[in-house]
Amino acid sequence: MKHDTLKRALSLSVLAISLYHEAAWSYDTSKAHCSLKTLAGNYSWDETTRTDYSKLGYSLFGAGWVYAVSVGREENDGKGNITSGQMTINNSFDGKVRTEKYTGKVSVNANCVGTYDITLFDGTSGGGGTIYIDPISRNFTLLDEHNIGVAKFVRDGN
């Protein structure tokens, strides 16, 4: 009798855990709602890119494929502005590591998709692309406008 009760309790526990995990993984993104306030806060990010400069009409001394790794930190004010940012880039073209400061603009649609554009400290474009926001964690992913890389932004505290 004790053995049957234990088996039933174990079975119910496994069932409860599996139902919980099913609910957690089946979040309905059509009910997601984001706004500029969703992005308010500080983020750390990283991106790995590769660009075939020969297809873009640049010779770059025969560079061909150029690989780059970037890491950075930024602050979003929750009103559509990247108020401060800094990134460090290492690329295979010249092997030099450089640091750039930037500011920028973001837009967010209610479906948690938006745009992202940065301006470097010297006033030139630093690129941008489309962002996809997780409305729960408020982390987001940036698909580079040239489809050469994906940056992952993690909000401080996550």
Short mmCIF file of C-alpha atoms in Angstrom, two decimals:
data_model
loop_
_atom_site.label_atom_id
_atom_site.label_comp_id
_atom_site.label_asym_id
_atom_site.label_seq_id
_atom_site.Cartn_x
_atom_site.Cartn_y
_atom_site.Cartn_z
CA MET A 1 0.00 0.00 0.00
CA LYS A 2 2.79 2.45 0.92
CA HIS A 3 4.58 1.55 -2.29
CA ASP A 4 1.49 2.36 -4.43
CA THR A 5 0.98 5.70 -2.66
CA LEU A 6 4.62 6.62 -3.25
CA LYS A 7 4.34 5.67 -6.94
CA ARG A 8 1.22 7.81 -7.34
CA ALA A 9 2.81 10.77 -5.58
CA LEU A 10 5.92 10.49 -7.76
CA SER A 11 3.80 10.23 -10.92
CA LEU A 12 1.78 13.30 -9.95
CA SER A 13 4.99 15.23 -9.22
CA VAL A 14 6.45 14.36 -12.61
CA LEU A 15 3.16 15.33 -14.28
CA ALA A 16 3.06 18.68 -12.45
CA ILE A 17 6.66 19.46 -13.40
CA SER A 18 6.09 18.57 -17.05
CA LEU A 19 2.92 20.71 -17.19
CA TYR A 20 4.83 23.62 -15.67
CA HIS A 21 7.61 23.31 -18.24
CA GLU A 22 5.08 22.98 -21.06
CA ALA A 23 3.43 26.23 -19.95
CA ALA A 24 6.79 28.00 -19.66
CA TRP A 25 7.87 26.98 -23.17
CA SER A 26 4.55 27.71 -24.84
CA TYR A 27 4.42 31.45 -24.15
CA ASP A 28 2.19 33.07 -26.77
CA THR A 29 4.28 35.83 -28.37
CA SER A 30 1.20 37.30 -30.04
CA LYS A 31 0.24 38.56 -26.57
CA ALA A 32 3.64 40.17 -26.03
CA HIS A 33 3.68 43.92 -25.56
CA CYS A 34 6.73 46.14 -25.64
CA SER A 35 7.36 49.88 -25.61
CA LEU A 36 10.38 52.15 -25.40
CA LYS A 37 10.18 51.79 -21.60
CA THR A 38 10.84 48.06 -22.04
CA LEU A 39 14.43 48.89 -23.02
CA ALA A 40 15.16 51.35 -20.20
CA GLY A 41 18.37 50.35 -18.44
CA ASN A 42 21.97 49.30 -18.91
CA TYR A 43 23.06 46.48 -21.22
CA SER A 44 26.20 44.50 -21.98
CA TRP A 45 26.48 43.03 -25.45
CA ASP A 46 28.64 40.99 -27.80
CA GLU A 47 28.66 40.41 -31.55
CA THR A 48 30.68 38.34 -33.99
CA THR A 49 30.59 39.40 -37.65
CA ARG A 50 32.06 38.41 -40.97
CA THR A 51 31.94 40.55 -44.07
CA ASP A 52 32.95 39.67 -47.64
CA TYR A 53 34.36 43.04 -48.68
CA SER A 54 35.15 41.78 -52.19
CA LYS A 55 31.38 41.56 -52.88
CA LEU A 56 30.87 45.14 -51.67
CA GLY A 57 33.26 46.57 -54.26
CA TYR A 58 36.09 47.24 -51.82
CA SER A 59 39.54 45.91 -52.57
CA LEU A 60 40.93 46.63 -49.08
CA PHE A 61 44.26 45.32 -50.27
CA GLY A 62 42.72 41.94 -51.07
CA ALA A 63 40.99 41.64 -47.69
CA GLY A 64 38.18 39.36 -48.91
CA TRP A 65 36.50 38.12 -45.74
CA VAL A 66 36.99 40.29 -42.67
CA TYR A 67 36.02 38.86 -39.28
CA ALA A 68 35.36 41.00 -36.24
CA VAL A 69 34.43 40.53 -32.60
CA SER A 70 32.83 43.37 -30.66
CA VAL A 71 31.81 43.80 -27.04
CA GLY A 72 30.18 46.78 -25.43
CA ARG A 73 28.03 48.44 -22.81
CA GLU A 74 25.28 50.98 -23.23
CA GLU A 75 22.52 52.82 -21.45
CA ASN A 76 18.99 53.22 -22.85
CA ASP A 77 16.83 55.97 -21.37
CA GLY A 78 13.48 54.31 -22.13
CA LYS A 79 12.52 57.24 -24.39
CA GLY A 80 14.16 56.01 -27.60
CA ASN A 81 17.71 57.15 -26.89
CA ILE A 82 20.95 55.31 -26.32
CA THR A 83 22.42 57.97 -24.07
CA SER A 84 25.89 56.49 -23.81
CA GLY A 85 27.68 53.50 -25.22
CA GLN A 86 31.16 52.16 -25.66
CA MET A 87 32.38 49.22 -27.74
CA THR A 88 35.68 47.49 -28.30
CA ILE A 89 36.26 45.91 -31.73
CA ASN A 90 38.94 43.49 -32.89
CA ASN A 91 39.00 42.63 -36.61
CA SER A 92 41.04 40.37 -38.87
CA PHE A 93 41.72 43.09 -41.47
CA ASP A 94 44.40 44.93 -39.55
CA GLY A 95 44.39 43.01 -36.26
CA LYS A 96 44.06 46.23 -34.30
CA VAL A 97 41.79 46.60 -31.31
CA ARG A 98 39.91 49.87 -31.17
CA THR A 99 37.40 51.41 -28.82
CA GLU A 100 34.52 53.61 -29.99
CA LYS A 101 32.04 55.69 -28.01
CA TYR A 102 28.53 56.11 -29.36
CA THR A 103 24.98 57.31 -28.84
CA GLY A 104 21.91 56.26 -30.79
CA LYS A 105 18.20 55.87 -31.37
CA VAL A 106 15.87 52.93 -30.93
CA SER A 107 12.26 52.41 -31.88
CA VAL A 108 10.01 49.68 -30.50
CA ASN A 109 6.74 48.32 -31.88
CA ALA A 110 4.11 46.77 -29.60
CA ASN A 111 5.01 43.31 -31.05
CA CYS A 112 8.54 43.67 -29.53
CA VAL A 113 10.32 44.26 -32.85
CA GLY A 114 12.10 47.54 -33.44
CA THR A 115 14.96 49.40 -35.06
CA TYR A 116 18.37 50.33 -33.69
CA ASP A 117 20.84 52.90 -35.05
CA ILE A 118 24.04 54.21 -33.49
CA THR A 119 26.19 57.26 -34.19
CA LEU A 120 29.88 57.13 -33.33
CA PHE A 121 31.53 59.89 -31.29
CA ASP A 122 33.00 61.40 -34.47
CA GLY A 123 29.49 61.80 -35.96
CA THR A 124 29.64 58.90 -38.43
CA SER A 125 27.20 56.00 -38.56
CA GLY A 126 28.06 53.02 -36.42
CA GLY A 127 25.41 50.84 -38.04
CA GLY A 128 22.17 49.43 -36.85
CA GLY A 129 19.51 46.94 -37.71
CA THR A 130 16.39 45.22 -36.48
CA ILE A 131 15.96 44.32 -32.80
CA TYR A 132 13.88 41.51 -31.33
CA ILE A 133 13.02 41.99 -27.66
CA ASP A 134 12.16 39.34 -25.08
CA PRO A 135 9.35 41.11 -23.18
CA ILE A 136 9.97 39.08 -20.02
CA SER A 137 13.75 39.42 -19.56
CA ARG A 138 13.94 42.68 -21.59
CA ASN A 139 17.07 41.30 -23.26
CA PHE A 140 17.20 41.82 -27.00
CA THR A 141 18.91 40.59 -30.13
CA LEU A 142 20.07 42.81 -32.97
CA LEU A 143 20.20 41.50 -36.54
CA ASP A 144 22.80 43.68 -38.23
CA GLU A 145 21.43 45.78 -41.12
CA HIS A 146 23.89 44.09 -43.50
CA ASN A 147 23.03 40.60 -42.17
CA ILE A 148 26.66 40.09 -41.21
CA GLY A 149 26.16 39.42 -37.51
CA VAL A 150 23.85 39.05 -34.55
CA ALA A 151 24.46 40.99 -31.34
CA LYS A 152 23.07 39.74 -28.03
CA PHE A 153 22.17 42.42 -25.47
CA VAL A 154 21.76 41.35 -21.84
CA ARG A 155 20.20 43.77 -19.40
CA ASP A 156 22.11 44.30 -16.15
CA GLY A 157 20.68 42.07 -13.46
CA ASN A 158 19.56 39.27 -15.83
#
